[in-house]
PDB file of C-alpha atoms in Angstrom:
ATOM      1  CA  MET A  22       0.203  -0.156   0.017  1.00 37.00           C
ATOM      2  CA  ARG A  23       1.046   3.389  -1.223  1.00 40.00           C
ATOM      3  CA  LYS A  24       2.069   5.311   2.136  1.00 46.00           C
ATOM      4  CA  LYS A  25       0.382   9.139   1.644  1.00 54.00           C
ATOM      5  CA  ARG A  26       3.136  12.000   2.047  1.00 64.00           C
ATOM      6  CA  LEU A  27       3.121  14.856   3.966  1.00 82.00           C
ATOM      7  CA  THR A  28       0.513  17.130   3.931  1.00 95.00           C
ATOM      8  CA  LEU A  29       2.192  19.989   2.623  1.00 97.00           C
ATOM      9  CA  LEU A  30       1.624  23.664   3.458  1.00 98.00           C
ATOM     10  CA  GLY A  31       3.049  26.445   1.159  1.00 98.00           C
ATOM     11  CA  ILE A  32       4.514  30.001   2.902  1.00 98.00           C
ATOM     12  CA  ASP A  33       5.656  32.915   1.789  1.00 96.00           C
ATOM     13  CA  THR A  34       5.394  36.307   3.228  1.00 95.00           C
ATOM     14  CA  GLU A  35       6.448  39.839   1.816  1.00 94.00           C
ATOM     15  CA  ALA A  36       7.543  42.647   4.395  1.00 94.00           C
ATOM     16  CA  THR A  37       8.915  46.490   4.391  1.00 94.00           C
ATOM     17  CA  GLY A  38      11.872  44.900   4.066  1.00 91.00           C
ATOM     18  CA  LEU A  39      15.061  42.214   4.898  1.00 85.00           C
ATOM     19  CA  LEU A  40      15.808  43.556   7.791  1.00 85.00           C
ATOM     20  CA  PRO A  41      14.524  41.760  11.149  1.00 84.00           C
ATOM     21  CA  GLU A  42      12.827  45.101  12.259  1.00 88.00           C
ATOM     22  CA  SER A  43      10.936  45.198   8.866  1.00 92.00           C
ATOM     23  CA  GLN A  44       7.146  44.493   9.430  1.00 95.00           C
ATOM     24  CA  LEU A  45       4.616  42.595   7.670  1.00 95.00           C
ATOM     25  CA  LEU A  46       3.100  43.084   5.044  1.00 96.00           C
ATOM     26  CA  THR A  47       1.521  40.079   2.995  1.00 96.00           C
ATOM     27  CA  LEU A  48       1.030  36.287   4.037  1.00 97.00           C
ATOM     28  CA  TYR A  49      -0.074  33.439   1.598  1.00 97.00           C
ATOM     29  CA  MET A  50      -0.708  29.900   2.926  1.00 98.00           C
ATOM     30  CA  GLY A  51      -1.681  26.968   0.903  1.00 98.00           C
ATOM     31  CA  VAL A  52      -2.307  23.668   1.255  1.00 97.00           C
ATOM     32  CA  VAL A  53      -1.190  21.405  -1.104  1.00 96.00           C
ATOM     33  CA  ASP A  54      -2.469  18.352  -2.827  1.00 95.00           C
ATOM     34  CA  ASP A  55      -0.720  15.035  -4.334  1.00 91.00           C
ATOM     35  CA  ASN A  56       0.007  16.693  -7.739  1.00 93.00           C
ATOM     36  CA  PHE A  57       1.504  19.778  -5.916  1.00 95.00           C
ATOM     37  CA  LYS A  58      -1.244  22.132  -6.720  1.00 95.00           C
ATOM     38  CA  ILE A  59      -2.945  24.285  -4.097  1.00 96.00           C
ATOM     39  CA  ILE A  60      -6.234  22.672  -2.798  1.00 96.00           C
ATOM     40  CA  GLN A  61      -6.823  25.727  -0.129  1.00 97.00           C
ATOM     41  CA  SER A  62      -5.303  28.837   1.016  1.00 98.00           C
ATOM     42  CA  LEU A  63      -5.254  31.792   2.906  1.00 98.00           C
ATOM     43  CA  ASP A  64      -4.338  34.888   1.268  1.00 97.00           C
ATOM     44  CA  LEU A  65      -3.738  38.088   3.509  1.00 98.00           C
ATOM     45  CA  LYS A  66      -2.734  41.846   3.475  1.00 97.00           C
ATOM     46  CA  VAL A  67      -1.518  43.079   6.711  1.00 98.00           C
ATOM     47  CA  LYS A  68      -0.347  45.759   8.593  1.00 97.00           C
ATOM     48  CA  PRO A  69       1.038  46.610  12.444  1.00 96.00           C
ATOM     49  CA  ASP A  70      -1.650  47.278  15.477  1.00 96.00           C
ATOM     50  CA  PRO A  71      -2.246  51.171  15.516  1.00 94.00           C
ATOM     51  CA  VAL A  72      -0.805  52.986  18.374  1.00 91.00           C
ATOM     52  CA  ASN A  73      -2.669  56.087  19.062  1.00 91.00           C
ATOM     53  CA  GLY A  74      -5.144  55.676  16.273  1.00 89.00           C
ATOM     54  CA  ARG A  75      -2.211  55.887  13.852  1.00 92.00           C
ATOM     55  CA  THR A  76      -0.206  52.899  12.035  1.00 92.00           C
ATOM     56  CA  VAL A  77       3.078  53.320  11.798  1.00 92.00           C
ATOM     57  CA  TYR A  78       5.515  51.782   9.334  1.00 91.00           C
ATOM     58  CA  SER A  79       9.139  51.512  10.393  1.00 85.00           C
ATOM     59  CA  HIS A  80      11.985  50.026   8.489  1.00 89.00           C
ATOM     60  CA  ILE A  81      10.923  50.586   5.169  1.00 92.00           C
ATOM     61  CA  GLU A  82      13.031  49.513   2.126  1.00 93.00           C
ATOM     62  CA  VAL A  83      12.240  51.499  -0.755  1.00 93.00           C
ATOM     63  CA  GLU A  84      13.720  48.470  -2.835  1.00 91.00           C
ATOM     64  CA  ALA A  85      12.113  45.594  -1.089  1.00 89.00           C
ATOM     65  CA  LEU A  86       8.120  47.272  -1.477  1.00 91.00           C
ATOM     66  CA  ALA A  87       9.358  47.391  -5.597  1.00 90.00           C
ATOM     67  CA  VAL A  88      10.323  44.039  -5.682  1.00 87.00           C
ATOM     68  CA  ASN A  89       7.294  42.786  -4.078  1.00 86.00           C
ATOM     69  CA  LYS A  90       4.994  45.344  -5.899  1.00 88.00           C
ATOM     70  CA  ILE A  91       3.923  46.749  -2.810  1.00 92.00           C
ATOM     71  CA  ASP A  92       2.016  50.537  -2.640  1.00 93.00           C
ATOM     72  CA  LEU A  93       2.064  51.088   0.889  1.00 93.00           C
ATOM     73  CA  ILE A  94      -0.816  53.201   0.622  1.00 94.00           C
ATOM     74  CA  ASP A  95      -2.688  51.125  -1.135  1.00 95.00           C
ATOM     75  CA  HIS A  96      -1.681  48.458   0.704  1.00 96.00           C
ATOM     76  CA  ASP A  97      -2.894  49.937   4.329  1.00 94.00           C
ATOM     77  CA  LYS A  98      -6.146  50.879   2.830  1.00 95.00           C
ATOM     78  CA  VAL A  99      -7.042  47.051   2.235  1.00 96.00           C
ATOM     79  CA  ALA A 100      -4.935  45.511   4.951  1.00 97.00           C
ATOM     80  CA  ILE A 101      -6.348  44.589   8.494  1.00 98.00           C
ATOM     81  CA  THR A 102      -4.442  44.821  11.868  1.00 98.00           C
ATOM     82  CA  TYR A 103      -2.476  42.164  13.171  1.00 98.00           C
ATOM     83  CA  LYS A 104      -4.612  41.557  16.165  1.00 97.00           C
ATOM     84  CA  GLN A 105      -7.644  40.746  13.159  1.00 98.00           C
ATOM     85  CA  ALA A 106      -5.354  38.478  11.613  1.00 98.00           C
ATOM     86  CA  LYS A 107      -4.321  36.278  14.399  1.00 97.00           C
ATOM     87  CA  THR A 108      -7.919  34.902  14.687  1.00 97.00           C
ATOM     88  CA  ILE A 109      -8.166  34.359  11.231  1.00 98.00           C
ATOM     89  CA  VAL A 110      -4.628  32.886  10.868  1.00 98.00           C
ATOM     90  CA  TYR A 111      -5.340  30.329  14.425  1.00 98.00           C
ATOM     91  CA  LYS A 112      -8.924  29.474  12.725  1.00 98.00           C
ATOM     92  CA  TRP A 113      -7.817  28.458   9.269  1.00 98.00           C
ATOM     93  CA  LEU A 114      -4.707  26.210  10.712  1.00 98.00           C
ATOM     94  CA  GLU A 115      -7.261  24.574  13.121  1.00 98.00           C
ATOM     95  CA  GLU A 116      -9.517  24.005  10.001  1.00 98.00           C
ATOM     96  CA  MET A 117      -6.478  22.888   7.752  1.00 97.00           C
ATOM     97  CA  TYR A 118      -5.422  20.946  10.098  1.00 96.00           C
ATOM     98  CA  SER A 119      -9.158  19.286  11.264  1.00 96.00           C
ATOM     99  CA  LEU A 120      -9.048  18.723   7.318  1.00 95.00           C
ATOM    100  CA  TYR A 121      -5.628  17.282   6.343  1.00 95.00           C
ATOM    101  CA  GLY A 122      -3.894  16.875   9.309  1.00 95.00           C
ATOM    102  CA  TYR A 123      -0.504  17.999  10.951  1.00 95.00           C
ATOM    103  CA  LEU A 124       1.010  20.647   8.497  1.00 97.00           C
ATOM    104  CA  THR A 125       4.833  20.655   6.914  1.00 97.00           C
ATOM    105  CA  PRO A 126       5.313  24.392   5.846  1.00 98.00           C
ATOM    106  CA  PHE A 127       7.575  24.553   2.454  1.00 98.00           C
ATOM    107  CA  GLY A 128       9.219  27.683   0.904  1.00 97.00           C
ATOM    108  CA  ASN A 129      11.883  29.407  -0.563  1.00 94.00           C
ATOM    109  CA  MET A 130      13.767  30.730   2.631  1.00 92.00           C
ATOM    110  CA  VAL A 131      10.622  29.678   4.291  1.00 96.00           C
ATOM    111  CA  GLN A 132      12.179  29.520   8.163  1.00 95.00           C
ATOM    112  CA  GLY A 133      12.190  33.781   7.610  1.00 94.00           C
ATOM    113  CA  ASP A 134       8.595  33.547   6.887  1.00 95.00           C
ATOM    114  CA  VAL A 135       7.645  31.341   9.487  1.00 97.00           C
ATOM    115  CA  ASP A 136       9.421  33.212  12.246  1.00 95.00           C
ATOM    116  CA  LYS A 137       7.953  36.785  10.922  1.00 95.00           C
ATOM    117  CA  ILE A 138       4.435  34.931  11.571  1.00 97.00           C
ATOM    118  CA  PHE A 139       5.634  34.108  14.702  1.00 96.00           C
ATOM    119  CA  GLU A 140       6.450  37.349  15.349  1.00 95.00           C
ATOM    120  CA  CYS A 141       3.480  39.527  14.169  1.00 96.00           C
ATOM    121  CA  LEU A 142       0.367  37.074  14.106  1.00 97.00           C
ATOM    122  CA  ILE A 143       0.307  33.760  16.247  1.00 96.00           C
ATOM    123  CA  SER A 144       2.373  32.526  19.038  1.00 96.00           C
ATOM    124  CA  ARG A 145       5.385  29.083  18.562  1.00 96.00           C
ATOM    125  CA  GLY A 146       2.697  27.126  21.299  1.00 96.00           C
ATOM    126  CA  ALA A 147      -0.232  27.693  18.872  1.00 97.00           C
ATOM    127  CA  TRP A 148       1.406  27.130  15.920  1.00 97.00           C
ATOM    128  CA  ASP A 149       2.854  23.891  16.991  1.00 97.00           C
ATOM    129  CA  ASN A 150      -1.009  22.609  17.752  1.00 97.00           C
ATOM    130  CA  PHE A 151      -1.328  22.293  13.598  1.00 97.00           C
ATOM    131  CA  CYS A 152       1.876  22.782  11.957  1.00 97.00           C
ATOM    132  CA  ASN A 153       5.546  21.522  12.048  1.00 94.00           C
ATOM    133  CA  ARG A 154       8.020  23.718  13.107  1.00 90.00           C
ATOM    134  CA  ARG A 155      10.311  21.254  10.749  1.00 94.00           C
ATOM    135  CA  VAL A 156      10.455  23.020   7.479  1.00 97.00           C
ATOM    136  CA  ILE A 157      11.101  22.030   3.869  1.00 97.00           C
ATOM    137  CA  GLU A 158      13.477  24.490   2.816  1.00 98.00           C
ATOM    138  CA  LEU A 159      13.869  24.805  -1.138  1.00 98.00           C
ATOM    139  CA  SER A 160      16.946  25.602  -1.452  1.00 95.00           C
ATOM    140  CA  GLY A 161      18.818  23.136   0.829  1.00 96.00           C
ATOM    141  CA  ILE A 162      16.995  20.454  -1.164  1.00 97.00           C
ATOM    142  CA  GLY A 163      18.290  22.282  -4.215  1.00 98.00           C
ATOM    143  CA  LYS A 164      22.317  22.129  -2.970  1.00 97.00           C
ATOM    144  CA  THR A 165      21.671  18.518  -2.212  1.00 97.00           C
ATOM    145  CA  LEU A 166      20.959  18.162  -5.726  1.00 98.00           C
ATOM    146  CA  GLN A 167      23.697  19.773  -6.656  1.00 98.00           C
ATOM    147  CA  LEU A 168      26.280  17.874  -4.577  1.00 97.00           C
ATOM    148  CA  MET A 169      24.858  14.805  -6.422  1.00 97.00           C
ATOM    149  CA  GLY A 170      25.495  16.170  -9.812  1.00 97.00           C
ATOM    150  CA  LYS A 171      21.708  16.204 -10.685  1.00 97.00           C
ATOM    151  CA  ILE A 172      21.466  20.011 -11.349  1.00 98.00           C
ATOM    152  CA  PRO A 173      24.559  22.152 -12.289  1.00 97.00           C
ATOM    153  CA  GLU A 174      26.289  23.498  -9.621  1.00 96.00           C
ATOM    154  CA  THR A 175      26.328  26.575 -11.352  1.00 97.00           C
ATOM    155  CA  GLN A 176      22.704  27.187 -11.903  1.00 97.00           C
ATOM    156  CA  SER A 177      21.289  29.542  -9.398  1.00 97.00           C
ATOM    157  CA  LEU A 178      18.659  28.302  -6.593  1.00 96.00           C
ATOM    158  CA  SER A 179      16.408  31.317  -6.999  1.00 94.00           C
ATOM    159  CA  LEU A 180      12.804  30.509  -7.201  1.00 93.00           C
ATOM    160  CA  SER A 181      12.839  32.114 -10.704  1.00 92.00           C
ATOM    161  CA  LYS A 182      15.674  31.555 -11.944  1.00 95.00           C
ATOM    162  CA  ILE A 183      15.286  27.129 -11.266  1.00 97.00           C
ATOM    163  CA  SER A 184      11.527  27.229 -11.956  1.00 96.00           C
ATOM    164  CA  LYS A 185      12.854  28.543 -15.508  1.00 95.00           C
ATOM    165  CA  TYR A 186      15.354  25.863 -15.438  1.00 97.00           C
ATOM    166  CA  PHE A 187      12.429  23.434 -14.703  1.00 97.00           C
ATOM    167  CA  GLU A 188      10.754  24.938 -18.132  1.00 95.00           C
ATOM    168  CA  MET A 189       8.033  26.158 -15.984  1.00 95.00           C
ATOM    169  CA  GLN A 190       6.807  29.234 -17.813  1.00 92.00           C
ATOM    170  CA  VAL A 191       6.820  31.898 -15.431  1.00 89.00           C
ATOM    171  CA  ASP A 192       5.025  35.289 -15.037  1.00 90.00           C
ATOM    172  CA  ASP A 193       7.749  37.553 -13.990  1.00 85.00           C
ATOM    173  CA  ASN A 194       5.112  40.399 -13.508  1.00 86.00           C
ATOM    174  CA  LEU A 195       3.827  37.980 -10.807  1.00 87.00           C
ATOM    175  CA  LEU A 196       7.372  36.665  -9.115  1.00 84.00           C
ATOM    176  CA  HIS A 197       7.630  38.034  -5.727  1.00 83.00           C
ATOM    177  CA  THR A 198       4.002  37.672  -4.748  1.00 88.00           C
ATOM    178  CA  ALA A 199       3.207  35.700  -2.758  1.00 90.00           C
ATOM    179  CA  LYS A 200       0.629  34.056  -3.708  1.00 92.00           C
ATOM    180  CA  TYR A 201       2.286  33.511  -7.072  1.00 94.00           C
ATOM    181  CA  ASP A 202       6.030  32.322  -5.217  1.00 95.00           C
ATOM    182  CA  VAL A 203       3.544  29.213  -3.065  1.00 96.00           C
ATOM    183  CA  GLU A 204       2.758  28.418  -6.582  1.00 96.00           C
ATOM    184  CA  VAL A 205       6.011  28.180  -8.363  1.00 96.00           C
ATOM    185  CA  GLY A 206       7.274  26.744  -5.333  1.00 97.00           C
ATOM    186  CA  ALA A 207       5.252  23.643  -5.260  1.00 97.00           C
ATOM    187  CA  PHE A 208       5.836  23.132  -8.962  1.00 97.00           C
ATOM    188  CA  VAL A 209      10.025  23.188  -7.922  1.00 97.00           C
ATOM    189  CA  LEU A 210       9.637  20.910  -4.934  1.00 97.00           C
ATOM    190  CA  LYS A 211       7.501  18.345  -7.112  1.00 97.00           C
ATOM    191  CA  LYS A 212      10.632  18.787  -9.575  1.00 97.00           C
ATOM    192  CA  TYR A 213      13.066  17.822  -6.776  1.00 98.00           C
ATOM    193  CA  LEU A 214      11.215  15.166  -5.408  1.00 96.00           C
ATOM    194  CA  ASP A 215      11.245  13.326  -8.758  1.00 96.00           C
ATOM    195  CA  LEU A 216      15.107  14.035  -9.045  1.00 97.00           C
ATOM    196  CA  LEU A 217      15.571  12.587  -5.863  1.00 94.00           C
ATOM    197  CA  LYS A 218      13.689   9.665  -6.512  1.00 90.00           C
TER     198      LYS A 218
END
């Protein structure tokens, strides 16, 4: 009998920059099926809780916002606060756990995404009820495949370049948006696992 694989949860976030003090702006999580297609998802635009009635953004890196195609003024109009998002994230993870069992996060540099979620939206203890803390890091698998000689050592393992290496028709206009990066990450993970068979 074929053993069921882990229930995989693709995760990507976008923030105001790369510094540890940067603030979370978007969160996308998607449960993928055996064909590595997203079957359930949560897509949130978030912002810091107001201080004295005002939303304060700090540690903003213009380059990061440009890469992620985020206009902070437009974002602020539709984003919900961290406090509002906490309940939504918890309930969604609880529902996914009830449907699919324990969830294992994956993504490119995904540990940073998970840490940002812990910092802004959900405690580690609550997360542990539904998700594995041991994440599947795409770049680590890619590096292993390079060491095995299955991917050229000169091949960049960035999500955009490795997906093109695997001949995915990538929409460059959507790259670096949280939802699309999870979709591309699922495709790359499937290709990596195929090479490991």
